[in-house]
Short mmCIF file of C-alpha atoms and ligand atoms in Angstrom, two decimals:
data_model
loop_
_atom_site.label_atom_id
_atom_site.label_comp_id
_atom_site.label_asym_id
_atom_site.label_seq_id
_atom_site.Cartn_x
_atom_site.Cartn_y
_atom_site.Cartn_z
CA UNK A 1 -54.65 110.13 185.08
CA UNK A 2 -54.81 112.25 181.92
CA UNK A 3 -51.67 113.66 180.40
CA UNK A 4 -52.77 117.18 181.39
CA UNK A 5 -53.11 116.05 184.98
CA UNK A 6 -49.74 114.37 184.80
CA UNK A 7 -48.18 117.60 183.59
CA UNK A 8 -49.78 119.63 186.36
CA UNK A 9 -48.42 117.04 188.80
CA UNK A 10 -44.90 117.85 187.49
CA UNK A 11 -45.32 121.44 188.55
CA UNK A 12 -46.12 120.38 192.13
CA UNK A 13 -43.25 117.94 192.08
CA UNK A 14 -40.79 120.57 190.80
CA UNK A 15 -42.07 123.08 193.36
CA UNK A 16 -41.55 120.58 196.14
CA UNK A 17 -37.99 119.88 195.04
CA UNK A 18 -37.20 123.58 194.68
CA UNK A 19 -38.45 124.27 198.19
CA UNK A 20 -35.30 122.81 199.71
CA UNK A 21 -32.75 125.64 200.23
CA UNK A 22 -29.70 123.81 198.83
CA UNK A 23 -31.41 122.13 195.89
CA UNK A 24 -29.34 121.62 192.75
CA UNK A 25 -31.36 123.88 190.44
CA UNK A 26 -29.63 122.73 187.27
CA UNK A 27 -30.48 119.10 188.04
CA UNK A 28 -34.16 120.08 188.47
CA UNK A 29 -34.07 121.88 185.15
CA UNK A 30 -32.59 118.87 183.36
CA UNK A 31 -35.06 116.49 185.03
CA UNK A 32 -38.16 118.46 184.09
CA UNK A 33 -37.32 120.69 181.13
CA UNK A 34 -34.38 118.90 179.49
CA UNK A 35 -34.51 117.18 176.12
CA UNK A 36 -34.98 113.88 177.87
CA UNK A 37 -36.93 115.43 180.72
CA UNK A 38 -40.32 114.59 182.09
CA UNK A 39 -42.30 117.21 180.17
CA UNK A 40 -40.73 116.31 176.82
CA UNK A 41 -41.53 112.66 177.61
CA UNK A 42 -45.20 113.43 178.08
CA UNK A 43 -45.41 115.65 175.00
CA UNK A 44 -43.81 112.91 172.90
CA UNK A 45 -46.52 110.48 173.93
CA UNK A 46 -49.31 112.77 172.58
CA UNK A 47 -49.32 111.37 169.08
CA UNK A 48 -52.38 109.12 169.67
CA UNK A 49 -54.58 111.94 171.02
CA UNK A 50 -57.25 113.85 169.12
CA UNK A 51 -56.48 117.31 167.77
CA UNK A 52 -58.40 119.01 170.58
CA UNK A 53 -56.72 116.92 173.20
CA UNK A 54 -53.32 117.64 171.66
CA UNK A 55 -54.10 121.34 171.78
CA UNK A 56 -55.09 121.17 175.46
CA UNK A 57 -52.14 119.04 176.53
CA UNK A 58 -49.82 121.27 174.48
CA UNK A 59 -51.15 124.37 176.22
CA UNK A 60 -50.90 122.81 179.68
CA UNK A 61 -47.42 121.57 178.80
CA UNK A 62 -46.32 125.11 177.87
CA UNK A 63 -47.86 126.63 180.97
CA UNK A 64 -46.20 124.05 183.21
CA UNK A 65 -42.86 124.52 181.44
CA UNK A 66 -43.04 128.31 181.86
CA UNK A 67 -44.10 127.99 185.48
CA UNK A 68 -41.27 125.57 186.32
CA UNK A 69 -38.83 127.83 184.44
CA UNK A 70 -39.94 130.79 186.55
CA UNK A 71 -39.62 128.82 189.76
CA UNK A 72 -36.14 127.75 188.74
CA UNK A 73 -35.12 131.37 187.96
CA UNK A 74 -36.52 132.50 191.29
CA UNK A 75 -34.63 129.82 193.14
CA UNK A 76 -31.43 130.58 191.28
CA UNK A 77 -31.70 134.28 192.12
CA UNK A 78 -32.43 133.40 195.73
CA UNK A 79 -29.41 131.11 195.97
CA UNK A 80 -27.14 133.68 194.32
CA UNK A 81 -28.29 136.40 196.69
CA UNK A 82 -27.69 134.14 199.66
CA UNK A 83 -24.22 133.22 198.42
CA UNK A 84 -23.36 136.87 197.93
CA UNK A 85 -24.62 137.73 201.40
CA UNK A 86 -22.51 134.99 202.95
CA UNK A 87 -19.47 136.10 200.99
CA UNK A 88 -19.93 139.70 202.08
CA UNK A 89 -20.40 138.66 205.70
CA UNK A 90 -17.22 136.58 205.56
CA UNK A 91 -15.20 139.36 203.99
CA UNK A 92 -16.43 142.18 206.18
CA UNK A 93 -13.83 144.84 206.94
CA UNK A 94 -14.47 146.41 210.32
CA UNK A 95 -13.12 149.90 209.90
CA UNK A 96 -13.78 150.68 213.56
CA UNK A 97 -11.26 148.07 214.79
CA UNK A 98 -8.09 149.67 216.23
CA UNK A 99 -5.18 149.52 213.77
CA UNK A 100 -2.00 147.54 214.28
CA UNK A 101 0.38 149.96 216.00
CA UNK A 102 3.95 149.86 214.71
CA UNK A 103 6.34 149.44 217.64
CA UNK A 104 8.23 152.67 218.19
CA UNK A 105 11.66 152.82 219.71
CA UNK A 106 12.64 155.13 222.51
CA UNK A 107 15.73 156.90 223.75
CA UNK A 108 18.09 154.62 225.71
CA UNK A 109 17.66 154.92 229.47
CA UNK A 110 21.12 156.51 229.80
CA UNK A 111 20.25 159.01 227.10
CA UNK A 112 17.05 159.81 228.98
CA UNK A 113 19.04 160.59 232.14
CA UNK A 114 21.47 162.72 230.14
CA UNK A 115 18.57 164.55 228.49
CA UNK A 116 17.17 165.28 231.94
CA UNK A 117 20.55 166.58 233.13
CA UNK A 118 20.95 168.70 229.99
CA UNK A 119 17.46 170.18 230.34
CA UNK A 120 18.18 171.13 233.94
CA UNK A 121 21.48 172.87 233.13
CA UNK A 122 20.04 174.57 230.06
CA UNK A 123 17.51 176.07 232.47
CA UNK A 124 20.41 177.35 234.61
CA UNK A 125 21.93 179.08 231.56
CA UNK A 126 24.70 176.58 230.77
CA UNK A 127 25.84 175.76 227.24
CA UNK A 128 25.98 172.11 226.20
CA UNK A 129 29.20 171.01 224.53
CA UNK A 130 28.82 167.72 222.69
CA UNK A 131 30.21 168.28 219.21
CA UNK A 132 33.20 166.08 218.34
CA UNK A 133 35.49 169.08 217.77
CA UNK A 134 35.33 170.24 221.38
CA UNK A 135 34.40 166.86 222.86
CA UNK A 136 36.36 164.14 221.01
CA UNK A 137 36.32 160.60 222.37
CA UNK A 138 39.74 159.98 220.83
CA UNK A 139 41.82 162.48 222.80
CA UNK A 140 45.42 163.45 223.17
CA UNK A 141 47.45 162.63 226.25
CA UNK A 142 47.96 166.38 226.57
CA UNK A 143 44.28 167.28 226.99
CA UNK A 144 43.14 164.14 228.81
CA UNK A 145 45.95 164.20 231.38
CA UNK A 146 48.57 166.95 231.16
CA UNK A 147 46.16 169.86 230.89
CA UNK A 148 44.22 168.35 233.80
CA UNK A 149 47.32 168.73 235.96
CA UNK A 150 48.38 165.11 235.49
CA UNK A 151 51.87 165.27 233.99
CA UNK A 152 53.38 162.08 232.57
CA UNK A 153 54.32 159.69 235.40
CA UNK A 154 51.88 161.34 237.82
CA UNK A 155 50.75 158.55 240.17
CA UNK A 156 47.07 159.53 239.84
CA UNK A 157 47.20 158.32 236.22
CA UNK A 158 47.04 154.80 237.62
CA UNK A 159 43.39 155.34 238.56
CA UNK A 160 42.50 156.03 234.93
CA UNK A 161 44.34 153.59 232.70
CA UNK A 162 42.96 153.59 229.17
CA UNK A 163 43.25 152.27 225.62
CA UNK A 164 46.11 153.87 223.72
CA UNK A 165 46.09 154.43 219.96
CA UNK A 166 49.66 155.80 220.10
CA UNK A 167 51.62 156.89 223.19
CA UNK A 168 50.14 160.38 222.67
CA UNK A 169 46.62 159.52 221.45
CA UNK A 170 44.13 157.62 223.57
CA UNK A 171 40.46 157.04 224.32
CA UNK A 172 39.55 159.70 226.88
CA UNK A 173 39.11 158.49 230.44
CA UNK A 174 37.01 161.45 231.52
CA UNK A 175 35.08 164.38 230.06
CA UNK A 176 37.36 166.83 231.89
CA UNK A 177 39.48 167.55 228.75
CA UNK A 178 36.40 169.23 227.25
CA UNK A 179 36.79 171.88 229.97
CA UNK A 180 40.21 172.88 228.64
CA UNK A 181 39.17 172.77 225.00
CA UNK A 182 36.32 175.20 225.64
CA UNK A 183 37.94 177.37 228.33
CA UNK A 184 41.06 178.18 226.28
CA UNK A 185 38.77 179.74 223.62
CA UNK A 186 36.40 181.51 225.98
CA UNK A 187 36.01 185.29 225.67
CA UNK A 188 35.39 186.62 229.18
CA UNK A 189 34.30 190.01 227.89
CA UNK A 190 31.06 188.16 227.05
CA UNK A 191 30.59 186.95 230.62
CA UNK A 192 31.47 183.89 232.69
CA UNK A 193 31.74 180.39 231.19
CA UNK A 194 29.04 177.94 232.20
CA UNK A 195 29.13 174.64 230.37
CA UNK A 196 28.35 170.96 230.62
CA UNK A 197 29.88 168.24 228.44
CA UNK A 198 27.97 164.95 228.27
CA UNK A 199 29.68 162.02 226.59
CA UNK A 200 31.25 158.59 226.55
CA UNK A 201 34.48 157.81 228.37
CA UNK A 202 36.70 154.71 228.48
CA UNK A 203 38.85 152.94 231.05
CA UNK A 204 40.91 149.78 230.95
CA UNK A 205 38.70 148.12 233.54
CA UNK A 206 37.59 144.51 233.53
CA UNK A 207 33.83 144.54 233.08
CA UNK A 208 31.83 143.43 236.10
CA UNK A 209 28.57 144.43 237.81
CA UNK A 210 29.88 147.92 238.68
CA UNK A 211 32.62 148.48 236.07
CA UNK A 212 32.39 148.91 232.33
CA UNK A 213 35.25 149.71 229.95
CA UNK A 214 32.90 152.30 228.45
CA UNK A 215 30.55 154.50 230.42
CA UNK A 216 29.24 158.05 230.48
CA UNK A 217 30.08 161.29 232.24
CA UNK A 218 28.60 164.75 232.24
CA UNK A 219 31.29 167.29 232.99
CA UNK A 220 30.35 170.66 234.40
CA UNK A 221 32.48 173.80 234.56
CA UNK A 222 31.75 177.34 235.70
CA UNK A 223 34.48 179.99 235.46
CA UNK A 224 33.92 183.58 236.50
CA UNK A 225 34.61 186.21 239.11
CA UNK A 226 33.93 185.27 242.74
CA UNK A 227 32.79 181.72 241.99
CA UNK A 228 32.86 179.87 245.32
CA UNK A 229 32.38 176.44 246.82
CA UNK A 230 28.91 177.59 247.92
CA UNK A 231 27.96 178.02 244.24
CA UNK A 232 29.20 174.49 243.59
CA UNK A 233 27.21 173.05 246.46
CA UNK A 234 24.00 174.84 245.46
CA UNK A 235 24.40 173.72 241.83
CA UNK A 236 24.95 170.09 242.79
CA UNK A 237 22.02 170.13 245.20
CA UNK A 238 19.75 171.45 242.45
CA UNK A 239 20.68 168.71 239.93
CA UNK A 240 20.50 165.94 242.53
CA UNK A 241 17.06 167.06 243.66
CA UNK A 242 16.00 167.26 240.01
CA UNK A 243 17.06 163.65 239.44
CA UNK A 244 16.14 162.01 242.74
CA UNK A 245 13.45 164.26 244.20
CA UNK A 246 13.31 167.43 246.24
CA UNK A 247 13.47 165.71 249.60
CA UNK A 248 16.90 164.22 248.94
CA UNK A 249 19.98 165.85 250.42
CA UNK A 250 23.65 165.86 249.46
CA UNK A 251 26.83 165.58 251.49
CA UNK A 252 30.30 166.77 250.49
CA UNK A 253 33.35 164.83 251.67
CA UNK A 254 36.99 165.92 251.17
CA UNK A 255 38.72 164.02 248.37
CA UNK A 256 41.50 164.34 245.84
CA UNK A 257 41.55 165.07 242.13
CA UNK A 258 44.67 166.51 240.49
CA UNK A 259 42.67 169.18 238.66
CA UNK A 260 40.64 170.52 241.60
CA UNK A 261 41.66 172.00 244.93
CA UNK A 262 39.87 171.55 247.24
CA UNK A 263 38.24 168.40 245.91
CA UNK A 264 35.11 166.66 247.13
CA UNK A 265 33.23 163.43 246.67
CA UNK A 266 29.51 164.06 246.69
CA UNK A 267 26.99 161.69 248.25
CA UNK A 268 23.22 161.77 247.83
CA UNK A 269 20.81 160.48 250.46
CA UNK A 270 19.32 157.09 249.60
CA UNK A 271 15.97 158.08 251.16
CA UNK A 272 14.08 161.31 251.54
CA UNK A 273 15.29 163.57 254.34
CA UNK A 274 12.71 165.43 256.43
CA UNK A 275 13.28 167.88 259.33
CA UNK A 276 12.65 164.92 261.68
CA UNK A 277 15.28 162.65 260.12
CA UNK A 278 18.21 162.09 262.48
CA UNK A 279 21.54 162.73 260.69
CA UNK A 280 22.87 159.35 261.83
CA UNK A 281 19.93 157.61 260.11
CA UNK A 282 20.69 158.98 256.65
CA UNK A 283 22.20 156.46 254.24
CA UNK A 284 24.57 158.15 251.78
CA UNK A 285 25.53 156.95 248.30
CA UNK A 286 28.56 158.39 246.52
CA UNK A 287 27.56 159.76 243.13
CA UNK A 288 30.15 162.19 241.80
CA UNK A 289 33.42 164.05 242.11
CA UNK A 290 33.80 167.81 242.12
CA UNK A 291 35.91 170.68 243.37
CA UNK A 292 37.31 174.14 242.81
CA UNK A 293 39.38 174.11 239.62
CA UNK A 294 43.10 174.00 240.37
CA UNK A 295 44.96 177.28 239.60
CA UNK A 296 47.43 175.30 237.44
CA UNK A 297 44.58 174.16 235.19
CA UNK A 298 43.27 177.70 234.83
CA UNK A 299 46.77 178.96 234.00
CA UNK A 300 47.31 176.25 231.37
CA UNK A 301 44.00 177.29 229.78
CA UNK A 302 45.15 180.93 229.68
CA UNK A 303 43.03 182.17 232.60
CA UNK A 304 44.47 184.25 235.47
CA UNK A 305 43.59 182.43 238.73
CA UNK A 306 43.99 185.69 240.65
CA UNK A 307 41.13 187.20 238.67
CA UNK A 308 38.88 184.21 238.04
CA UNK A 309 37.87 181.21 240.09
CA UNK A 310 36.04 178.11 238.93
CA UNK A 311 34.28 174.97 240.02
CA UNK A 312 33.96 171.69 238.16
CA UNK A 313 32.08 168.46 238.62
CA UNK A 314 31.80 165.11 236.89
CA UNK A 315 28.42 163.33 236.98
CA UNK A 316 28.01 159.65 236.16
CA UNK A 317 24.70 158.99 234.34
CA UNK A 318 25.23 155.20 234.49
CA UNK A 319 25.46 155.37 238.27
CA UNK A 320 22.40 157.62 238.48
CA UNK A 321 20.35 155.25 236.30
CA UNK A 322 21.42 152.28 238.45
CA UNK A 323 20.37 154.08 241.63
CA UNK A 324 17.20 155.56 240.24
CA UNK A 325 15.88 152.33 238.73
CA UNK A 326 17.52 149.75 241.00
CA UNK A 327 19.64 148.26 238.18
CA UNK A 328 22.19 145.98 239.79
CA UNK A 329 24.52 145.35 236.86
CA UNK A 330 25.98 148.19 234.76
CA UNK A 331 26.51 145.76 231.85
CA UNK A 332 22.73 145.64 231.33
CA UNK A 333 22.94 149.11 229.76
CA UNK A 334 25.28 147.86 227.05
CA UNK A 335 23.87 144.42 226.17
CA UNK A 336 21.10 145.84 223.97
CA UNK A 337 18.58 143.36 225.31
CA UNK A 338 15.25 144.86 224.26
CA UNK A 339 13.44 143.13 227.16
CA UNK A 340 15.61 145.16 229.55
CA UNK A 341 15.55 148.41 227.59
CA UNK A 342 11.77 148.30 227.00
CA UNK A 343 11.21 148.83 230.72
CA UNK A 344 12.42 152.39 230.19
CA UNK A 345 10.49 153.01 226.98
CA UNK A 346 9.28 156.59 227.47
CA UNK A 347 6.39 156.01 225.10
CA UNK A 348 5.05 153.35 227.44
CA UNK A 349 4.64 150.80 224.64
N1 LIG B 401 37.00 163.61 235.97
C1 LIG B 401 36.81 163.06 237.30
C2 LIG B 401 36.77 161.54 237.19
O1 LIG B 401 36.50 161.02 236.13
C3 LIG B 401 35.54 163.57 237.92
C4 LIG B 401 35.65 165.04 238.26
C5 LIG B 401 35.28 165.98 237.33
C6 LIG B 401 36.13 165.43 239.48
C7 LIG B 401 35.39 167.34 237.64
C8 LIG B 401 36.25 166.75 239.79
C9 LIG B 401 35.86 167.69 238.88
O2 LIG B 401 37.00 160.84 238.15
#
């Protein structure tokens, strides 16, 4: 084999090596074109050839060198392009994927019930009293009890024992004192008073499934001329049907509260009531207390009971939420367990 043929053979050899996709291009370069490479080796052994032969072998040597160089460059470019493609594929950002939604909180289930009650009474033209000036949770004995017709040593105080800060300052046991705070300032030349007072109340009860030392009430009071028990009944029916559904009915039973006369306990039907339902089949659940405001209370608030009459009611949002959602333990509302509260997440997340 002549040297020229040998050199041409190198080109084939290099091409064959470079055909493999993962070939080490640099190693091929060193093996063929390096200082100690195959081509240099052949060119070094030319010294015994004639001038013409040297010229020919030299030319072939250069051609082969250039050709291998080109192949190497091609392969390098090919490998780089492939690597880039793979990198891009691996790092692809799919902008059409849905984003990670931050978890949003929601109003507490009791707040949701109170919002529903507030919205209903706003629609009936009531004002909502919830600022701490007119609706303080730390109350005086005077407003919480005395102004509600419960003088000191009145036996009915036993039903509402509370936490005392001093003998005269206490955590309110009911939202009824808000009635007096608002009524004593009311200007009747501007029309009757229609208000609700949602808020927290406290009792010295031992916590169990149906008692909590802190719970909620929404007080309602309407004072005007010719306000009757029929107005009270219609108002209570409207809020109960708003909360439980239009087919539910209410029942009023005589009861006793020191600040109302007559007083009633109000029950709501557990199931829907249709014209075919037999009265004896209706199951009633007690949900609130109400009555016609006692003349003594009106007098203490500076209102003439001969001229004005009034009704009042006290709703229990905790009780409503328990009935509405089948919650069996009132303490669930106050444990702040997100797994429980999330069931009432209005945003449905
Ligand atoms: N304040 C009463 C209670 O807590 C409820 C009530 C309010 C009753 C208004 C009658 C009128 O038991």
